Every structure is written in structure tokens, then in C-alpha cells.
CSV table of C-alpha atoms in Angstrom, one decimal:
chain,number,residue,atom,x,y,z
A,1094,UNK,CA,43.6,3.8,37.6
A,1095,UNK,CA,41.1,2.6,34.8
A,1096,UNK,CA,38.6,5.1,34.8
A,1097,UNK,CA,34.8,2.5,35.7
A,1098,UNK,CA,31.2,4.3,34.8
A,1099,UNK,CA,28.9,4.8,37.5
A,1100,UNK,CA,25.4,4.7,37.5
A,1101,UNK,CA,25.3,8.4,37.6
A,1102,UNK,CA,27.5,8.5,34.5
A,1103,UNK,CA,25.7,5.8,32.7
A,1104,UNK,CA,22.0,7.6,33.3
A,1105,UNK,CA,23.4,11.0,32.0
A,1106,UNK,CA,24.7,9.3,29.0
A,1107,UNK,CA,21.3,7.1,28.7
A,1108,UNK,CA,19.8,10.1,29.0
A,1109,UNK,CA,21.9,12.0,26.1
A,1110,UNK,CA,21.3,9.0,23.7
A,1111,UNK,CA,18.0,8.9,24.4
A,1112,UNK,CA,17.6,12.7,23.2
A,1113,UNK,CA,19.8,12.1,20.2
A,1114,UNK,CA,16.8,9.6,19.2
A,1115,UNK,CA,14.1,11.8,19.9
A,1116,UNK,CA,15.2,14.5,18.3
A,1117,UNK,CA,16.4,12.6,15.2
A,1118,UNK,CA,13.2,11.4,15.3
A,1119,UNK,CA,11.4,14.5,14.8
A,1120,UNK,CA,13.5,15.7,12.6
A,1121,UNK,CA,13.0,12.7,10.0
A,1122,UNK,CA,8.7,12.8,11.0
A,1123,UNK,CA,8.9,16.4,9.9
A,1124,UNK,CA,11.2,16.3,6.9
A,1125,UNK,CA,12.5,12.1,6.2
A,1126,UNK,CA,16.2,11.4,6.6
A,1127,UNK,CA,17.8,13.5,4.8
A,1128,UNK,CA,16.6,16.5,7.3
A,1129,UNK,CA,18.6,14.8,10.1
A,1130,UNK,CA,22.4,14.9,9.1
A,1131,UNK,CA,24.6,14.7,12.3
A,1132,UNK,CA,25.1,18.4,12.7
A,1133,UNK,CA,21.4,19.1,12.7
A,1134,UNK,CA,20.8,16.6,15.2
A,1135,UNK,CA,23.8,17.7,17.6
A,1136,UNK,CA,22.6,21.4,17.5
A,1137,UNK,CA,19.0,20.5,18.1
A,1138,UNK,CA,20.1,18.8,21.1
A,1139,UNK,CA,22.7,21.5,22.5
A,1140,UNK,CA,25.9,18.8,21.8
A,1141,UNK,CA,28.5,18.6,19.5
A,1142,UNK,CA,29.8,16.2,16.8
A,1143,UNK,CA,31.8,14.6,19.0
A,1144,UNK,CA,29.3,13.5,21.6
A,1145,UNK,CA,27.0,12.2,19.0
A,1146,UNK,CA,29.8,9.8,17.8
A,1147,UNK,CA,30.6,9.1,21.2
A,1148,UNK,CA,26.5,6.8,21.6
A,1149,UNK,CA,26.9,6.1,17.7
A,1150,UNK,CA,29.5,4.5,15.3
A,1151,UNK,CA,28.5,7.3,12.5
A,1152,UNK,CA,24.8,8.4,11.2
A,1153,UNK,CA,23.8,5.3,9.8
A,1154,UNK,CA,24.1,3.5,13.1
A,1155,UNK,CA,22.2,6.4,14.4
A,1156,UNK,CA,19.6,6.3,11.9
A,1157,UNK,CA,19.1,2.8,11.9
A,1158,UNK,CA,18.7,2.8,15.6
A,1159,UNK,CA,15.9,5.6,14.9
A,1160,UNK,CA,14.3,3.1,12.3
A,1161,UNK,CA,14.2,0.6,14.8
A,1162,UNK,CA,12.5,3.2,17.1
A,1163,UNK,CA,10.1,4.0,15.0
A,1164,UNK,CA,9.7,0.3,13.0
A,1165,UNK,CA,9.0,-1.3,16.8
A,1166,UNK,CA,6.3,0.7,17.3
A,1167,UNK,CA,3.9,0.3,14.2
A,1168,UNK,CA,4.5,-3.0,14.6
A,1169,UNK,CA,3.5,-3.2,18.0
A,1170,UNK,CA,0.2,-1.4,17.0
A,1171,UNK,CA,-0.6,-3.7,14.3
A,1172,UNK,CA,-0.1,-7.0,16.6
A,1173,UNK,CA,-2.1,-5.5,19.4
A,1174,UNK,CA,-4.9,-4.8,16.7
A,1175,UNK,CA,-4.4,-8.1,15.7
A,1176,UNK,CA,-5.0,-9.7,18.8
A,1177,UNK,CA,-8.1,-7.8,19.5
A,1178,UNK,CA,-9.6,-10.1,16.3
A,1179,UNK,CA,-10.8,-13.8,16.9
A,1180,UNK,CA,-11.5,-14.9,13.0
A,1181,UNK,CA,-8.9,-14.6,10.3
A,1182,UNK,CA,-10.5,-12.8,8.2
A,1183,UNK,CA,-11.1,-9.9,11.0
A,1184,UNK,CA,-7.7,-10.5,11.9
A,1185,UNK,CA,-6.3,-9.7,8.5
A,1186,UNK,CA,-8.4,-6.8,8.1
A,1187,UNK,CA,-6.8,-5.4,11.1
A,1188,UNK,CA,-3.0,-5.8,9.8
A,1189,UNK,CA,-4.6,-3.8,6.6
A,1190,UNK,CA,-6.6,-1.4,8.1
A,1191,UNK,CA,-3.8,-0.7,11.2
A,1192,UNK,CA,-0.6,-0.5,8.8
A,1193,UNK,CA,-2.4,1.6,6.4
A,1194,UNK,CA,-4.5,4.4,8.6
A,1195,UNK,CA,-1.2,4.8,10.8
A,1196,UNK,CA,0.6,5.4,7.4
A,1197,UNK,CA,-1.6,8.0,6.2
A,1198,UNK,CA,-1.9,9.8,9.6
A,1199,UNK,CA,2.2,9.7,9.5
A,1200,UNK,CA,2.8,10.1,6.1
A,1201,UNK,CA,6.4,11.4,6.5
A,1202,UNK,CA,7.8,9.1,9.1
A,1203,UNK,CA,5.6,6.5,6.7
A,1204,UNK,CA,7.2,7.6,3.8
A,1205,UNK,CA,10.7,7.4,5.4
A,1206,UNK,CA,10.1,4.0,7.0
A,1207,UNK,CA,9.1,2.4,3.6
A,1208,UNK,CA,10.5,4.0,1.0
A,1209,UNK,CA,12.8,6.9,1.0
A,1210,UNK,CA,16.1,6.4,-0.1
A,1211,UNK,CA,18.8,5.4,2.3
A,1212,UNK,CA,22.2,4.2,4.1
A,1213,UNK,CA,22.3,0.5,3.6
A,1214,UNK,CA,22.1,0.0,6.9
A,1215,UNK,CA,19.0,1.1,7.5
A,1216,UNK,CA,17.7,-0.9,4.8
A,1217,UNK,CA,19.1,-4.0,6.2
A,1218,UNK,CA,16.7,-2.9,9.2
A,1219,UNK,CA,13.6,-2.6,6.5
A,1220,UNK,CA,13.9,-6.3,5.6
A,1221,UNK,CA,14.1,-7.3,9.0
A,1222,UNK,CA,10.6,-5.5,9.7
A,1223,UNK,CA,9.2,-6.5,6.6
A,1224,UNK,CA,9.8,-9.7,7.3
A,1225,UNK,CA,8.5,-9.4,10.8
A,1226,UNK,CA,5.5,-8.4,9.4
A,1227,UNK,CA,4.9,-11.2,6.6
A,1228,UNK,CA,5.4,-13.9,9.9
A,1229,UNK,CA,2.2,-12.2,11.6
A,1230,UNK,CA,0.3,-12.5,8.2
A,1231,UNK,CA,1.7,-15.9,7.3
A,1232,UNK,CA,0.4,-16.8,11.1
A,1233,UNK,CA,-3.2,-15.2,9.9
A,1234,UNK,CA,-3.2,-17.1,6.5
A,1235,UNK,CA,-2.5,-20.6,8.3
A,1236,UNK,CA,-5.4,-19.9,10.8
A,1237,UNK,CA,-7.7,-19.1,8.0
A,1238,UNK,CA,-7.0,-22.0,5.8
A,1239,UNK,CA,-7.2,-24.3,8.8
A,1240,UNK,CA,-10.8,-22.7,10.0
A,1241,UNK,CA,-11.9,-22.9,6.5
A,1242,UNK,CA,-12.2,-18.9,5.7
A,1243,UNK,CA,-9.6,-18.9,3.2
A,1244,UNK,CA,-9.0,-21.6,0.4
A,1245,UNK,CA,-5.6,-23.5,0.6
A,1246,UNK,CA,-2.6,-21.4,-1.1
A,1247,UNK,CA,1.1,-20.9,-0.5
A,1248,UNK,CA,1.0,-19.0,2.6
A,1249,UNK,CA,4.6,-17.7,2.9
A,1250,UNK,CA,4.2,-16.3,-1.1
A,1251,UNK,CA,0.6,-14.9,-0.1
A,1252,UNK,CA,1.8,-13.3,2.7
A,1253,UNK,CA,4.7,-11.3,1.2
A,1254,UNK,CA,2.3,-10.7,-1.5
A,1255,UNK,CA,-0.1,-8.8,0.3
A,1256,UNK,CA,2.6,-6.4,3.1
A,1257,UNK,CA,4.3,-5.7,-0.3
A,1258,UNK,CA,0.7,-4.5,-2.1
A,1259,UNK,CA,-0.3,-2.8,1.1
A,1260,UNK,CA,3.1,-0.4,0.9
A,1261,UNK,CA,3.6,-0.1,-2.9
A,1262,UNK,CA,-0.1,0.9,-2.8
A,1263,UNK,CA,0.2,3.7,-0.1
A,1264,UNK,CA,3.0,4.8,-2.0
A,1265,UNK,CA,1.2,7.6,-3.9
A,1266,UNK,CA,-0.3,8.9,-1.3
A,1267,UNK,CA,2.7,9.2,0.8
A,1268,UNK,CA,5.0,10.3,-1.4
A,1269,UNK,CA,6.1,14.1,-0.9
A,1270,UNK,CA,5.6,14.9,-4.5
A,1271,UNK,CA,1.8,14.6,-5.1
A,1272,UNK,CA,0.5,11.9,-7.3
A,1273,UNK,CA,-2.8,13.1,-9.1
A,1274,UNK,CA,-3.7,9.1,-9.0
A,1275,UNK,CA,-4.6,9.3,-5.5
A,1276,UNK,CA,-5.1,12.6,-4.7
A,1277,UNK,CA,-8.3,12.8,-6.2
A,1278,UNK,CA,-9.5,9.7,-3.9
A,1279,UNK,CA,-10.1,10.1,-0.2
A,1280,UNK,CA,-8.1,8.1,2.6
A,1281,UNK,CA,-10.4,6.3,3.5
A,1282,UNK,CA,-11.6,5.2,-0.3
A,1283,UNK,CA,-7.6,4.3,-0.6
A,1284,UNK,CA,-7.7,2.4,2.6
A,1285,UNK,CA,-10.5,0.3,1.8
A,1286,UNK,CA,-9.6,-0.5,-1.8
A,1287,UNK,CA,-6.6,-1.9,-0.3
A,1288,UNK,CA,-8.2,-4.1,2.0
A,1289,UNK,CA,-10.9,-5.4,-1.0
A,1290,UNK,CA,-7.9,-6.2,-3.3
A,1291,UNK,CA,-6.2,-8.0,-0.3
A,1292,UNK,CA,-9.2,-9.9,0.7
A,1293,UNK,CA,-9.7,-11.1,-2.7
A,1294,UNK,CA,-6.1,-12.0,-3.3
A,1295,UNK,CA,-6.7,-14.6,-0.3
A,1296,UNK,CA,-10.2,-15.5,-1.5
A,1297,UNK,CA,-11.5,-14.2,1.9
A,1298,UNK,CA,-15.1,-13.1,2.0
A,1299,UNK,CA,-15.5,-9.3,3.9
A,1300,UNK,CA,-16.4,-9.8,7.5
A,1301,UNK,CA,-17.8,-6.7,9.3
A,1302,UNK,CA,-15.9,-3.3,8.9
């Protein structure tokens, strides 16, 4: 007889997956990706090898899976700051403001997320975000030209413009190795330098802070 899953069987091993990504997770907040190889993350959670391929086709499935995880949810913060705005401009400064503080307050799982070094199969995940993220600011840009806050421009180039200035300029202060550039400013100096040079790259005028 072919052996069928219950639903007892499938919530244990929902259950077992689920820890696999949670403790990944930690593992890669407190030291990036390359503190979570497969045997780290089996002992953590109690299992062995095996069972970890048995919810994933190797690491970088896991890993991407973890990405996901983690990619889902600042983007989900940054859309509901979003939608708290009414103007453009107010709506931009939240995409900057949101992506940015989040990133400094998690500069590990920041760091990981945007730029450290990885399986290409998480970095197929990265442009898929990144991506995601120049649609809500493409969406932003088209309001603004149409309500008359920003002046017309290529919206699609604008927008990629400004999620790739917003990460290559948190780089320094995310990075692992200090950067004497930035450590000598405070976060929130950083944070609003980026939103200035964003609001000019638009030709936005500052709305309220």
C-alpha cells in the first residue's frame, strides 16, 4: 500500500520546516550566510542532515527560501509606510526613510539581504525584490508627475536609480568591516542625506519630516 500523509504528518513536518527557517534565520541575522551551513542549522534544531534535505533540495533552496522570509517582510513594512502617506513626495520619503532605518537597526540581516556574497539562487531572489521595490517607487514617481510635485522624467530609470542609491549608500554603514566614511556620521545624518539626494534626483521639494 502507497504510504498517504495525514494531516498529523504534514503539521509535524510543517512544523520541522518551519524551525529550519527560523533558526536559519537567526543564524544569518547574527552572523550573514555563511554562519548557516546545513550542519549548523540541523544541530541548532536537534535534526540531522538528512531531514534538512528531506523540506529542501540542498542549502541554496534553503537559503533562498530564508531570503524570501526575510525579503517579504521589509517589503511589507515599506508598503504599509507607504500607504499611510497621501502626497508623493511624503510617500517617497517613506520608501527612504522605512528601507533605510530598518536597515541600520538590522544591519546584519541588512547586510546579508543586499549585499553579501552568495548562491546564485539567492541572488535570482534579490532581483526579484529589487524589482518589487522599483514597481512601488515607479507607482510613486507616476503619481507625483501627474499631481504636479515632481517634473516629468523617465520614471522606470528614476526609480531603479534611486532603490539602487538608497542600498549602495547604506553600504558603508552595514558593512561588517568598518568604513571610517560613515562611521564618523550618525544614522540618522546618513539617513537623511539619503533622502536629500533622493529628493533632488526627482526634483521633489522636502515635505514635512
Amino acid at each position: 500500500m502507497a504510504y498517504r500523509a495525514t494531516d498529523k504528518t504534514r503539521a509535524a513536518q510543517a512544523q520541522r520546516r518551519e524551525l529550519l527557517l527560523a533558526t536559519s534565520e537567526k543564524l544569518i541575522a547574527a552572523g550573514g550566510f555563511a554562519a548557516a551551513p546545513v550542519k549548523v542549522i540541523a544541530d541548532a534544531c536537534g535534526m540531522s542532515v538528512g531531514s534538512v534535505y528531506s523540506h529542501f533540495a540542498g542549502r541554496a533552496d534553503l537559503l533562498a527560501a530564508v531570503f524570501r522570509r526575510g525579503a517579504d517582510q521589509e517589503l511589507a513594512e515599506v508598503r504599509k509606510a507607504v500607504e499611510a502617506c497621501e502626497s508623493a513626495t511624503d510617500r517617497l520619503q517613506a520608501v527612504v526613510r522605512t528601507f533605510a532605518w530598518r536597515a541600520i537597526r538590522g544591519r546584519q540581516m541588512a547586510w546579508s539581504l543586499l549585499f553579501e556574497p552568495v548562491d546564485p539562487r539567492v541572488d535570482e531572489e534579490r532581483l526579484i525584490y529589487r524589482r518589487s521595490y522599483v514597481e512601488v517607487t515607479t507607482a510613486i514617481l507616476h503619481d507625483g508627475i501627474a499631481a504636479g510635485e515632481f517634473p516629468a522624467q523617465h520614471v522606470d530609470i528614476a526609480a531603479a536609480a534611486l532603490i539602487g542609491a538608497i542600498s549602495e549608500s547604506l553600504a558603508g554603514r552595514l558593512s561588517p568591516v568598518p568604513v571610517e566614511a560613515t562611521e564618523s556620521s550618525s544614522d540618522a545624518d546618513i539617513v537623511d542625506a539619503i533622502l536629500e539626494l533622493c529628493l533632488r534626483a526627482v526634483g521633489a521639494e522636502p515635505a514635512s519630516r
